[in-house]
JSON list of C-alpha atoms in Angstrom, two decimals:
[
{"chain": "A", "resi": 1, "resn": "MET", "atom": "CA", "xyz": [18.98, 17.55, 16.42]},
{"chain": "A", "resi": 2, "resn": "LEU", "atom": "CA", "xyz": [15.36, 18.02, 15.38]},
{"chain": "A", "resi": 3, "resn": "ILE", "atom": "CA", "xyz": [13.97, 19.34, 12.09]},
{"chain": "A", "resi": 4, "resn": "ILE", "atom": "CA", "xyz": [10.60, 21.06, 12.44]},
{"chain": "A", "resi": 5, "resn": "ALA", "atom": "CA", "xyz": [9.19, 21.51, 8.95]},
{"chain": "A", "resi": 6, "resn": "GLY", "atom": "CA", "xyz": [6.06, 23.53, 8.32]},
{"chain": "A", "resi": 7, "resn": "LEU", "atom": "CA", "xyz": [4.34, 22.77, 5.02]},
{"chain": "A", "resi": 8, "resn": "GLY", "atom": "CA", "xyz": [2.93, 25.41, 2.70]},
{"chain": "A", "resi": 9, "resn": "ASN", "atom": "CA", "xyz": [3.38, 27.28, -0.57]},
{"chain": "A", "resi": 10, "resn": "PRO", "atom": "CA", "xyz": [5.92, 30.10, -0.97]},
{"chain": "A", "resi": 11, "resn": "GLY", "atom": "CA", "xyz": [5.04, 33.66, -1.93]},
{"chain": "A", "resi": 12, "resn": "ALA", "atom": "CA", "xyz": [2.78, 36.44, -0.72]},
{"chain": "A", "resi": 13, "resn": "LYS", "atom": "CA", "xyz": [-0.08, 35.11, -2.85]},
{"chain": "A", "resi": 14, "resn": "PHE", "atom": "CA", "xyz": [-0.41, 32.05, -0.61]},
{"chain": "A", "resi": 15, "resn": "ALA", "atom": "CA", "xyz": [0.66, 33.53, 2.73]},
{"chain": "A", "resi": 16, "resn": "GLY", "atom": "CA", "xyz": [-2.82, 33.64, 4.29]},
{"chain": "A", "resi": 17, "resn": "ASN", "atom": "CA", "xyz": [-4.10, 30.37, 2.84]},
{"chain": "A", "resi": 18, "resn": "ARG", "atom": "CA", "xyz": [-5.48, 27.59, 5.03]},
{"chain": "A", "resi": 19, "resn": "HIS", "atom": "CA", "xyz": [-2.97, 25.31, 3.27]},
{"chain": "A", "resi": 20, "resn": "ASN", "atom": "CA", "xyz": [-0.17, 27.44, 4.76]},
{"chain": "A", "resi": 21, "resn": "ILE", "atom": "CA", "xyz": [-0.95, 26.91, 8.43]},
{"chain": "A", "resi": 22, "resn": "GLY", "atom": "CA", "xyz": [2.26, 24.87, 8.68]},
{"chain": "A", "resi": 23, "resn": "PHE", "atom": "CA", "xyz": [4.31, 27.88, 7.57]},
{"chain": "A", "resi": 24, "resn": "MET", "atom": "CA", "xyz": [2.41, 30.02, 10.07]},
{"chain": "A", "resi": 25, "resn": "ALA", "atom": "CA", "xyz": [3.28, 27.63, 12.91]},
{"chain": "A", "resi": 26, "resn": "VAL", "atom": "CA", "xyz": [7.03, 27.61, 12.27]},
{"chain": "A", "resi": 27, "resn": "ASP", "atom": "CA", "xyz": [6.94, 31.39, 11.78]},
{"chain": "A", "resi": 28, "resn": "ALA", "atom": "CA", "xyz": [5.46, 31.65, 15.27]},
{"chain": "A", "resi": 29, "resn": "ILE", "atom": "CA", "xyz": [8.24, 29.44, 16.70]},
{"chain": "A", "resi": 30, "resn": "GLN", "atom": "CA", "xyz": [10.94, 31.42, 14.87]},
{"chain": "A", "resi": 31, "resn": "ARG", "atom": "CA", "xyz": [9.72, 34.67, 16.43]},
{"chain": "A", "resi": 32, "resn": "ARG", "atom": "CA", "xyz": [10.57, 33.34, 19.88]},
{"chain": "A", "resi": 33, "resn": "PRO", "atom": "CA", "xyz": [13.99, 34.31, 21.30]},
{"chain": "A", "resi": 34, "resn": "GLY", "atom": "CA", "xyz": [16.97, 32.19, 20.30]},
{"chain": "A", "resi": 35, "resn": "PHE", "atom": "CA", "xyz": [16.25, 31.61, 16.61]},
{"chain": "A", "resi": 36, "resn": "SER", "atom": "CA", "xyz": [18.21, 33.10, 13.73]},
{"chain": "A", "resi": 37, "resn": "ALA", "atom": "CA", "xyz": [16.73, 35.16, 10.94]},
{"chain": "A", "resi": 38, "resn": "TRP", "atom": "CA", "xyz": [15.39, 33.20, 7.99]},
{"chain": "A", "resi": 39, "resn": "SER", "atom": "CA", "xyz": [18.00, 32.28, 5.37]},
{"chain": "A", "resi": 40, "resn": "LYS", "atom": "CA", "xyz": [17.94, 30.07, 2.29]},
{"chain": "A", "resi": 41, "resn": "LYS", "atom": "CA", "xyz": [19.34, 26.57, 2.15]},
{"chain": "A", "resi": 42, "resn": "PHE", "atom": "CA", "xyz": [18.16, 23.06, 1.16]},
{"chain": "A", "resi": 43, "resn": "LYS", "atom": "CA", "xyz": [15.56, 24.55, -1.24]},
{"chain": "A", "resi": 44, "resn": "ALA", "atom": "CA", "xyz": [13.95, 26.07, 1.82]},
{"chain": "A", "resi": 45, "resn": "GLU", "atom": "CA", "xyz": [13.90, 28.99, 4.19]},
{"chain": "A", "resi": 46, "resn": "ILE", "atom": "CA", "xyz": [15.63, 27.85, 7.38]},
{"chain": "A", "resi": 47, "resn": "SER", "atom": "CA", "xyz": [16.17, 29.19, 10.87]},
{"chain": "A", "resi": 48, "resn": "GLU", "atom": "CA", "xyz": [18.48, 27.65, 13.44]},
{"chain": "A", "resi": 49, "resn": "GLY", "atom": "CA", "xyz": [17.95, 27.74, 17.18]},
{"chain": "A", "resi": 50, "resn": "GLU", "atom": "CA", "xyz": [17.73, 25.69, 20.32]},
{"chain": "A", "resi": 51, "resn": "LEU", "atom": "CA", "xyz": [14.85, 24.23, 22.30]},
{"chain": "A", "resi": 52, "resn": "ALA", "atom": "CA", "xyz": [15.14, 22.27, 25.55]},
{"chain": "A", "resi": 53, "resn": "GLY", "atom": "CA", "xyz": [18.91, 22.19, 25.13]},
{"chain": "A", "resi": 54, "resn": "GLU", "atom": "CA", "xyz": [18.78, 20.61, 21.66]},
{"chain": "A", "resi": 55, "resn": "LYS", "atom": "CA", "xyz": [19.61, 22.12, 18.28]},
{"chain": "A", "resi": 56, "resn": "VAL", "atom": "CA", "xyz": [16.54, 22.73, 16.13]},
{"chain": "A", "resi": 57, "resn": "LEU", "atom": "CA", "xyz": [16.27, 23.52, 12.43]},
{"chain": "A", "resi": 58, "resn": "LEU", "atom": "CA", "xyz": [13.04, 25.21, 11.36]},
{"chain": "A", "resi": 59, "resn": "MET", "atom": "CA", "xyz": [12.17, 24.74, 7.69]},
{"chain": "A", "resi": 60, "resn": "LYS", "atom": "CA", "xyz": [9.72, 26.23, 5.22]},
{"chain": "A", "resi": 61, "resn": "PRO", "atom": "CA", "xyz": [10.22, 24.33, 1.92]},
{"chain": "A", "resi": 62, "resn": "GLN", "atom": "CA", "xyz": [10.19, 26.67, -1.09]},
{"chain": "A", "resi": 63, "resn": "THR", "atom": "CA", "xyz": [9.54, 23.90, -3.60]},
{"chain": "A", "resi": 64, "resn": "PHE", "atom": "CA", "xyz": [5.74, 24.32, -3.41]},
{"chain": "A", "resi": 65, "resn": "MET", "atom": "CA", "xyz": [3.60, 21.92, -1.42]},
{"chain": "A", "resi": 66, "resn": "ASN", "atom": "CA", "xyz": [3.70, 18.95, -3.78]},
{"chain": "A", "resi": 67, "resn": "LEU", "atom": "CA", "xyz": [7.51, 18.75, -3.60]},
{"chain": "A", "resi": 68, "resn": "SER", "atom": "CA", "xyz": [8.00, 19.52, 0.10]},
{"chain": "A", "resi": 69, "resn": "GLY", "atom": "CA", "xyz": [9.89, 16.27, 0.64]},
{"chain": "A", "resi": 70, "resn": "GLU", "atom": "CA", "xyz": [12.73, 17.32, -1.65]},
{"chain": "A", "resi": 71, "resn": "ALA", "atom": "CA", "xyz": [13.78, 20.12, 0.72]},
{"chain": "A", "resi": 72, "resn": "VAL", "atom": "CA", "xyz": [13.24, 18.22, 3.98]},
{"chain": "A", "resi": 73, "resn": "GLY", "atom": "CA", "xyz": [14.92, 15.10, 2.61]},
{"chain": "A", "resi": 74, "resn": "GLU", "atom": "CA", "xyz": [17.98, 17.09, 1.54]},
{"chain": "A", "resi": 75, "resn": "ALA", "atom": "CA", "xyz": [18.38, 18.58, 5.02]},
{"chain": "A", "resi": 76, "resn": "MET", "atom": "CA", "xyz": [17.83, 15.19, 6.65]},
{"chain": "A", "resi": 77, "resn": "ARG", "atom": "CA", "xyz": [20.61, 13.60, 4.60]},
{"chain": "A", "resi": 78, "resn": "PHE", "atom": "CA", "xyz": [22.98, 16.55, 5.10]},
{"chain": "A", "resi": 79, "resn": "TYR", "atom": "CA", "xyz": [22.77, 16.23, 8.88]},
{"chain": "A", "resi": 80, "resn": "LYS", "atom": "CA", "xyz": [22.71, 12.41, 8.72]},
{"chain": "A", "resi": 81, "resn": "LEU", "atom": "CA", "xyz": [19.38, 12.23, 10.47]},
{"chain": "A", "resi": 82, "resn": "GLY", "atom": "CA", "xyz": [16.54, 9.75, 10.24]},
{"chain": "A", "resi": 83, "resn": "ALA", "atom": "CA", "xyz": [12.79, 10.24, 9.88]},
{"chain": "A", "resi": 84, "resn": "GLN", "atom": "CA", "xyz": [12.50, 10.03, 13.67]},
{"chain": "A", "resi": 85, "resn": "ASN", "atom": "CA", "xyz": [14.29, 13.40, 13.83]},
{"chain": "A", "resi": 86, "resn": "ILE", "atom": "CA", "xyz": [11.59, 15.18, 11.82]},
{"chain": "A", "resi": 87, "resn": "VAL", "atom": "CA", "xyz": [8.36, 16.84, 12.89]},
{"chain": "A", "resi": 88, "resn": "ALA", "atom": "CA", "xyz": [6.07, 17.97, 10.07]},
{"chain": "A", "resi": 89, "resn": "ILE", "atom": "CA", "xyz": [3.35, 20.55, 10.76]},
{"chain": "A", "resi": 90, "resn": "TYR", "atom": "CA", "xyz": [0.50, 20.82, 8.26]},
{"chain": "A", "resi": 91, "resn": "ASP", "atom": "CA", "xyz": [-3.19, 21.41, 7.66]},
{"chain": "A", "resi": 92, "resn": "GLU", "atom": "CA", "xyz": [-5.77, 18.68, 8.18]},
{"chain": "A", "resi": 93, "resn": "LEU", "atom": "CA", "xyz": [-9.16, 18.77, 6.45]},
{"chain": "A", "resi": 94, "resn": "ASP", "atom": "CA", "xyz": [-10.58, 15.98, 8.57]},
{"chain": "A", "resi": 95, "resn": "LEU", "atom": "CA", "xyz": [-10.09, 17.88, 11.83]},
{"chain": "A", "resi": 96, "resn": "ALA", "atom": "CA", "xyz": [-12.38, 20.68, 12.92]},
{"chain": "A", "resi": 97, "resn": "PRO", "atom": "CA", "xyz": [-10.89, 24.17, 13.02]},
{"chain": "A", "resi": 98, "resn": "ALA", "atom": "CA", "xyz": [-8.84, 24.77, 16.21]},
{"chain": "A", "resi": 99, "resn": "LYS", "atom": "CA", "xyz": [-8.32, 21.05, 16.79]},
{"chain": "A", "resi": 100, "resn": "ALA", "atom": "CA", "xyz": [-4.84, 19.51, 16.71]},
{"chain": "A", "resi": 101, "resn": "ARG", "atom": "CA", "xyz": [-3.50, 15.96, 16.71]},
{"chain": "A", "resi": 102, "resn": "ILE", "atom": "CA", "xyz": [0.02, 14.53, 16.73]},
{"chain": "A", "resi": 103, "resn": "LYS", "atom": "CA", "xyz": [1.13, 11.03, 15.81]},
{"chain": "A", "resi": 104, "resn": "LEU", "atom": "CA", "xyz": [4.12, 9.04, 14.63]},
{"chain": "A", "resi": 105, "resn": "GLY", "atom": "CA", "xyz": [3.85, 7.70, 11.10]},
{"chain": "A", "resi": 106, "resn": "GLY", "atom": "CA", "xyz": [0.57, 7.00, 9.35]},
{"chain": "A", "resi": 107, "resn": "GLY", "atom": "CA", "xyz": [-0.97, 7.62, 5.96]},
{"chain": "A", "resi": 108, "resn": "HIS", "atom": "CA", "xyz": [-0.97, 10.78, 3.88]},
{"chain": "A", "resi": 109, "resn": "GLY", "atom": "CA", "xyz": [-4.76, 11.21, 3.82]},
{"chain": "A", "resi": 110, "resn": "GLY", "atom": "CA", "xyz": [-4.57, 12.66, 0.31]},
{"chain": "A", "resi": 111, "resn": "HIS", "atom": "CA", "xyz": [-2.29, 15.51, 1.40]},
{"chain": "A", "resi": 112, "resn": "ASN", "atom": "CA", "xyz": [0.24, 16.06, -1.40]},
{"chain": "A", "resi": 113, "resn": "GLY", "atom": "CA", "xyz": [2.86, 17.61, 0.86]},
{"chain": "A", "resi": 114, "resn": "VAL", "atom": "CA", "xyz": [2.77, 14.56, 3.12]},
{"chain": "A", "resi": 115, "resn": "LYS", "atom": "CA", "xyz": [2.95, 12.25, 0.11]},
{"chain": "A", "resi": 116, "resn": "SER", "atom": "CA", "xyz": [6.18, 13.98, -0.90]},
{"chain": "A", "resi": 117, "resn": "LEU", "atom": "CA", "xyz": [7.62, 13.74, 2.62]},
{"chain": "A", "resi": 118, "resn": "ASP", "atom": "CA", "xyz": [6.81, 10.02, 2.70]},
{"chain": "A", "resi": 119, "resn": "ALA", "atom": "CA", "xyz": [8.60, 9.54, -0.61]},
{"chain": "A", "resi": 120, "resn": "HIS", "atom": "CA", "xyz": [11.78, 11.41, 0.36]},
{"chain": "A", "resi": 121, "resn": "CYS", "atom": "CA", "xyz": [12.05, 10.86, 4.11]},
{"chain": "A", "resi": 122, "resn": "GLY", "atom": "CA", "xyz": [10.20, 7.64, 4.88]},
{"chain": "A", "resi": 123, "resn": "ARG", "atom": "CA", "xyz": [6.98, 7.51, 6.88]},
{"chain": "A", "resi": 124, "resn": "ASP", "atom": "CA", "xyz": [8.24, 7.26, 10.46]},
{"chain": "A", "resi": 125, "resn": "TYR", "atom": "CA", "xyz": [8.27, 10.97, 11.28]},
{"chain": "A", "resi": 126, "resn": "ARG", "atom": "CA", "xyz": [5.95, 12.80, 13.68]},
{"chain": "A", "resi": 127, "resn": "ARG", "atom": "CA", "xyz": [3.02, 14.65, 12.22]},
{"chain": "A", "resi": 128, "resn": "LEU", "atom": "CA", "xyz": [1.42, 17.63, 13.95]},
{"chain": "A", "resi": 129, "resn": "ARG", "atom": "CA", "xyz": [-1.88, 18.05, 12.14]},
{"chain": "A", "resi": 130, "resn": "LEU", "atom": "CA", "xyz": [-3.78, 21.31, 12.56]},
{"chain": "A", "resi": 131, "resn": "GLY", "atom": "CA", "xyz": [-7.47, 21.23, 11.76]},
{"chain": "A", "resi": 132, "resn": "ILE", "atom": "CA", "xyz": [-8.91, 23.60, 9.20]},
{"chain": "A", "resi": 133, "resn": "GLY", "atom": "CA", "xyz": [-12.26, 21.86, 8.70]},
{"chain": "A", "resi": 134, "resn": "HIS", "atom": "CA", "xyz": [-13.79, 20.54, 5.48]},
{"chain": "A", "resi": 135, "resn": "PRO", "atom": "CA", "xyz": [-15.85, 22.55, 2.99]},
{"chain": "A", "resi": 136, "resn": "GLY", "atom": "CA", "xyz": [-18.35, 19.69, 2.75]},
{"chain": "A", "resi": 137, "resn": "ALA", "atom": "CA", "xyz": [-17.81, 18.45, -0.80]},
{"chain": "A", "resi": 138, "resn": "LYS", "atom": "CA", "xyz": [-14.76, 17.05, -2.58]},
{"chain": "A", "resi": 139, "resn": "GLU", "atom": "CA", "xyz": [-15.06, 19.43, -5.51]},
{"chain": "A", "resi": 140, "resn": "LEU", "atom": "CA", "xyz": [-14.79, 22.42, -3.13]},
{"chain": "A", "resi": 141, "resn": "VAL", "atom": "CA", "xyz": [-11.56, 21.29, -1.43]},
{"chain": "A", "resi": 142, "resn": "HIS", "atom": "CA", "xyz": [-9.06, 22.85, -3.87]},
{"chain": "A", "resi": 143, "resn": "ASN", "atom": "CA", "xyz": [-10.46, 26.39, -3.61]},
{"chain": "A", "resi": 144, "resn": "TYR", "atom": "CA", "xyz": [-11.04, 25.97, 0.12]},
{"chain": "A", "resi": 145, "resn": "VAL", "atom": "CA", "xyz": [-7.47, 25.05, 1.10]},
{"chain": "A", "resi": 146, "resn": "LEU", "atom": "CA", "xyz": [-6.06, 27.71, -1.24]},
{"chain": "A", "resi": 147, "resn": "GLY", "atom": "CA", "xyz": [-8.43, 30.28, 0.22]},
{"chain": "A", "resi": 148, "resn": "ASP", "atom": "CA", "xyz": [-7.42, 32.61, 3.05]},
{"chain": "A", "resi": 149, "resn": "PHE", "atom": "CA", "xyz": [-8.55, 32.16, 6.62]},
{"chain": "A", "resi": 150, "resn": "ALA", "atom": "CA", "xyz": [-11.56, 34.34, 7.42]},
{"chain": "A", "resi": 151, "resn": "LYS", "atom": "CA", "xyz": [-11.21, 37.18, 9.93]},
{"chain": "A", "resi": 152, "resn": "VAL", "atom": "CA", "xyz": [-13.31, 35.26, 12.44]},
{"chain": "A", "resi": 153, "resn": "ASP", "atom": "CA", "xyz": [-10.81, 32.37, 12.28]},
{"chain": "A", "resi": 154, "resn": "ARG", "atom": "CA", "xyz": [-8.22, 34.56, 13.99]},
{"chain": "A", "resi": 155, "resn": "ASP", "atom": "CA", "xyz": [-10.16, 34.02, 17.23]},
{"chain": "A", "resi": 156, "resn": "TRP", "atom": "CA", "xyz": [-8.82, 30.46, 17.39]},
{"chain": "A", "resi": 157, "resn": "LEU", "atom": "CA", "xyz": [-5.89, 30.59, 14.94]},
{"chain": "A", "resi": 158, "resn": "ASP", "atom": "CA", "xyz": [-3.78, 33.16, 16.79]},
{"chain": "A", "resi": 159, "resn": "PRO", "atom": "CA", "xyz": [-4.09, 31.43, 20.20]},
{"chain": "A", "resi": 160, "resn": "LEU", "atom": "CA", "xyz": [-3.31, 28.07, 18.59]},
{"chain": "A", "resi": 161, "resn": "LEU", "atom": "CA", "xyz": [-0.15, 29.34, 16.87]},
{"chain": "A", "resi": 162, "resn": "ASP", "atom": "CA", "xyz": [0.98, 31.13, 20.03]},
{"chain": "A", "resi": 163, "resn": "ALA", "atom": "CA", "xyz": [0.48, 27.96, 22.07]},
{"chain": "A", "resi": 164, "resn": "ILE", "atom": "CA", "xyz": [2.52, 25.91, 19.58]},
{"chain": "A", "resi": 165, "resn": "ALA", "atom": "CA", "xyz": [5.36, 28.43, 19.80]},
{"chain": "A", "resi": 166, "resn": "ASP", "atom": "CA", "xyz": [5.20, 28.73, 23.59]},
{"chain": "A", "resi": 167, "resn": "ASN", "atom": "CA", "xyz": [5.34, 24.95, 24.03]},
{"chain": "A", "resi": 168, "resn": "ALA", "atom": "CA", "xyz": [7.59, 23.96, 21.11]},
{"chain": "A", "resi": 169, "resn": "ASP", "atom": "CA", "xyz": [10.14, 22.51, 23.56]},
{"chain": "A", "resi": 170, "resn": "MET", "atom": "CA", "xyz": [7.65, 19.69, 24.14]},
{"chain": "A", "resi": 171, "resn": "LEU", "atom": "CA", "xyz": [8.24, 18.59, 20.56]},
{"chain": "A", "resi": 172, "resn": "VAL", "atom": "CA", "xyz": [11.91, 18.14, 21.39]},
{"chain": "A", "resi": 173, "resn": "LYS", "atom": "CA", "xyz": [11.16, 16.29, 24.64]},
{"chain": "A", "resi": 174, "resn": "ASN", "atom": "CA", "xyz": [8.59, 14.00, 22.95]},
{"chain": "A", "resi": 175, "resn": "GLU", "atom": "CA", "xyz": [5.93, 15.22, 25.35]},
{"chain": "A", "resi": 176, "resn": "ASP", "atom": "CA", "xyz": [3.19, 14.87, 22.77]},
{"chain": "A", "resi": 177, "resn": "SER", "atom": "CA", "xyz": [0.23, 14.29, 25.07]},
{"chain": "A", "resi": 178, "resn": "GLN", "atom": "CA", "xyz": [1.23, 17.27, 27.23]},
{"chain": "A", "resi": 179, "resn": "LEU", "atom": "CA", "xyz": [1.50, 19.42, 24.10]},
{"chain": "A", "resi": 180, "resn": "MET", "atom": "CA", "xyz": [-2.00, 18.40, 23.01]},
{"chain": "A", "resi": 181, "resn": "ASN", "atom": "CA", "xyz": [-3.31, 19.42, 26.43]},
{"chain": "A", "resi": 182, "resn": "LYS", "atom": "CA", "xyz": [-1.66, 22.83, 26.13]},
{"chain": "A", "resi": 183, "resn": "LEU", "atom": "CA", "xyz": [-3.12, 23.41, 22.67]},
{"chain": "A", "resi": 184, "resn": "ALA", "atom": "CA", "xyz": [-6.56, 22.26, 23.78]},
{"chain": "A", "resi": 185, "resn": "LEU", "atom": "CA", "xyz": [-6.48, 24.64, 26.74]},
{"chain": "A", "resi": 186, "resn": "ALA", "atom": "CA", "xyz": [-5.44, 27.53, 24.51]},
{"chain": "A", "resi": 187, "resn": "VAL", "atom": "CA", "xyz": [-8.35, 27.14, 22.10]},
{"chain": "A", "resi": 188, "resn": "GLY", "atom": "CA", "xyz": [-10.69, 24.74, 23.88]},
{"chain": "A", "resi": 189, "resn": "SER", "atom": "CA", "xyz": [-13.50, 27.14, 24.70]},
{"chain": "A", "resi": 190, "resn": "ARG", "atom": "CA", "xyz": [-13.44, 28.57, 21.19]},
{"chain": "A", "resi": 191, "resn": "ALA", "atom": "CA", "xyz": [-13.42, 25.14, 19.54]},
{"chain": "A", "resi": 192, "resn": "ASP", "atom": "CA", "xyz": [-16.22, 23.91, 21.79]},
{"chain": "A", "resi": 193, "resn": "ASP", "atom": "CA", "xyz": [-18.26, 27.04, 21.11]},
{"chain": "A", "resi": 194, "resn": "GLU", "atom": "CA", "xyz": [-17.96, 26.48, 17.37]},
{"chain": "A", "resi": 195, "resn": "ALA", "atom": "CA", "xyz": [-18.83, 22.80, 17.67]},
{"chain": "A", "resi": 196, "resn": "THR", "atom": "CA", "xyz": [-21.90, 23.38, 19.88]},
{"chain": "A", "resi": 197, "resn": "LYS", "atom": "CA", "xyz": [-23.14, 26.63, 18.36]},
{"chain": "A", "resi": 198, "resn": "PRO", "atom": "CA", "xyz": [-26.81, 26.09, 17.48]},
{"chain": "A", "resi": 199, "resn": "ALA", "atom": "CA", "xyz": [-27.79, 26.49, 13.89]},
{"chain": "A", "resi": 200, "resn": "LYS", "atom": "CA", "xyz": [-29.49, 29.76, 13.08]},
{"chain": "A", "resi": 201, "resn": "PRO", "atom": "CA", "xyz": [-33.27, 29.30, 13.08]},
{"chain": "A", "resi": 202, "resn": "ALA", "atom": "CA", "xyz": [-34.81, 29.32, 9.67]},
{"chain": "A", "resi": 203, "resn": "LYS", "atom": "CA", "xyz": [-36.77, 32.42, 8.84]},
{"chain": "A", "resi": 204, "resn": "ALA", "atom": "CA", "xyz": [-40.51, 31.95, 9.21]},
{"chain": "A", "resi": 205, "resn": "ALA", "atom": "CA", "xyz": [-42.29, 31.64, 5.92]},
{"chain": "A", "resi": 206, "resn": "LYS", "atom": "CA", "xyz": [-44.21, 34.72, 5.00]},
{"chain": "A", "resi": 207, "resn": "ASP", "atom": "CA", "xyz": [-47.99, 34.45, 4.83]},
{"chain": "A", "resi": 208, "resn": "PRO", "atom": "CA", "xyz": [-49.28, 34.40, 1.29]},
{"chain": "A", "resi": 209, "resn": "LYS", "atom": "CA", "xyz": [-50.67, 37.64, 0.01]},
{"chain": "A", "resi": 210, "resn": "PRO", "atom": "CA", "xyz": [-54.40, 37.96, 0.74]},
{"chain": "A", "resi": 211, "resn": "ALA", "atom": "CA", "xyz": [-55.20, 38.03, -2.93]},
{"chain": "A", "resi": 212, "resn": "GLY", "atom": "CA", "xyz": [-57.99, 35.53, -2.43]},
{"chain": "A", "resi": 213, "resn": "GLN", "atom": "CA", "xyz": [-59.05, 32.56, -0.35]},
{"chain": "A", "resi": 214, "resn": "SER", "atom": "CA", "xyz": [-58.60, 28.98, -1.43]},
{"chain": "A", "resi": 215, "resn": "HIS", "atom": "CA", "xyz": [-61.64, 27.05, -2.56]},
{"chain": "A", "resi": 216, "resn": "ILE", "atom": "CA", "xyz": [-61.46, 25.06, 0.68]},
{"chain": "A", "resi": 217, "resn": "ARG", "atom": "CA", "xyz": [-61.50, 28.18, 2.84]},
{"chain": "A", "resi": 218, "resn": "GLN", "atom": "CA", "xyz": [-64.34, 29.58, 0.80]},
{"chain": "A", "resi": 219, "resn": "ALA", "atom": "CA", "xyz": [-66.30, 26.39, 1.36]},
{"chain": "A", "resi": 220, "resn": "ARG", "atom": "CA", "xyz": [-65.74, 26.66, 5.15]},
{"chain": "A", "resi": 221, "resn": "ASN", "atom": "CA", "xyz": [-66.80, 30.30, 5.35]},
{"chain": "A", "resi": 222, "resn": "VAL", "atom": "CA", "xyz": [-70.51, 30.07, 6.16]},
{"chain": "A", "resi": 223, "resn": "ASN", "atom": "CA", "xyz": [-70.93, 33.83, 6.17]},
{"chain": "A", "resi": 224, "resn": "GLN", "atom": "CA", "xyz": [-70.11, 34.13, 2.50]},
{"chain": "A", "resi": 225, "resn": "PRO", "atom": "CA", "xyz": [-73.22, 34.33, 0.29]},
{"chain": "A", "resi": 226, "resn": "LYS", "atom": "CA", "xyz": [-73.49, 31.34, -1.95]},
{"chain": "A", "resi": 227, "resn": "LYS", "atom": "CA", "xyz": [-74.00, 31.89, -5.63]},
{"chain": "A", "resi": 228, "resn": "LEU", "atom": "CA", "xyz": [-76.39, 29.32, -7.08]},
{"chain": "A", "resi": 229, "resn": "PRO", "atom": "CA", "xyz": [-75.51, 27.68, -10.38]},
{"chain": "A", "resi": 230, "resn": "GLU", "atom": "CA", "xyz": [-77.56, 28.95, -13.28]},
{"chain": "A", "resi": 231, "resn": "SER", "atom": "CA", "xyz": [-77.29, 25.91, -15.56]},
{"chain": "A", "resi": 232, "resn": "GLY", "atom": "CA", "xyz": [-76.48, 22.23, -15.47]},
{"chain": "A", "resi": 233, "resn": "PRO", "atom": "CA", "xyz": [-77.93, 19.28, -13.50]},
{"chain": "A", "resi": 234, "resn": "MET", "atom": "CA", "xyz": [-77.46, 21.00, -10.15]},
{"chain": "A", "resi": 235, "resn": "ALA", "atom": "CA", "xyz": [-79.38, 24.06, -11.35]},
{"chain": "A", "resi": 236, "resn": "GLU", "atom": "CA", "xyz": [-82.30, 21.87, -12.54]},
{"chain": "A", "resi": 237, "resn": "MET", "atom": "CA", "xyz": [-82.44, 20.02, -9.21]},
{"chain": "A", "resi": 238, "resn": "LEU", "atom": "CA", "xyz": [-82.48, 23.27, -7.21]},
{"chain": "A", "resi": 239, "resn": "LYS", "atom": "CA", "xyz": [-85.22, 24.70, -9.40]},
{"chain": "A", "resi": 240, "resn": "ARG", "atom": "CA", "xyz": [-87.39, 21.66, -8.74]},
{"chain": "A", "resi": 241, "resn": "MET", "atom": "CA", "xyz": [-86.75, 21.90, -4.97]},
{"chain": "A", "resi": 242, "resn": "PHE", "atom": "CA", "xyz": [-87.62, 25.57, -4.76]},
{"chain": "A", "resi": 243, "resn": "SER", "atom": "CA", "xyz": [-90.66, 25.21, -7.03]},
{"chain": "A", "resi": 244, "resn": "LYS", "atom": "CA", "xyz": [-92.08, 22.51, -4.68]},
{"chain": "A", "resi": 245, "resn": "LYS", "atom": "CA", "xyz": [-91.61, 24.78, -1.66]},
{"chain": "A", "resi": 246, "resn": "SER", "atom": "CA", "xyz": [-93.45, 27.61, -3.39]},
{"chain": "A", "resi": 247, "resn": "GLU", "atom": "CA", "xyz": [-96.38, 25.26, -4.26]},
{"chain": "A", "resi": 248, "resn": "ASP", "atom": "CA", "xyz": [-96.66, 24.26, -0.61]}
]
């Protein structure tokens, strides 16, 4: 038996959040034929079905992200399973949008849902991490992950979720590298386009208003009549020069 647990926060308020991509993934799997309607058990919404000839329990913990491990751990103990029978699907800030990675074990990377899973289930479960990108600064992370995906994100998000659902049997068969290939093919061109898209050229600076020329430009403009100084040392010197010419 395999538990596939998507991580997220319960309630309509959070449904479209980047932090809820794990919920979105198991929702996509549940919509495929052979899975029961969602019901409540183990502090979670669960759906039972079968993939590749093996029983599968889909889970969406309803304990809020920070306590996700309570629900998954309860189900794991009920069915007398180990961490090796769990696949967790969740958002990853350190992966570009549309990218996916899967691994066995590892650190939590600051993800509170994963911290909770580690505490209640051990660390030796498989982790399907779905990239959502990083906002660029630590202080922006909270609002970013609890913000909804933009409309333009659907161009890669929908194909990614569909590919996870279409190839979920690979999770049961431990065909992780083949699954990554399938996901990359589903969104590869979109992900590559985003990664290689050239930055928009900066707008050309507007010419300054022709209110007047700089003193340097005035000095270079030989056609401009020069106004002689009327006082000061320069004025005295010019007077002497011109008076000599007139005497000659």
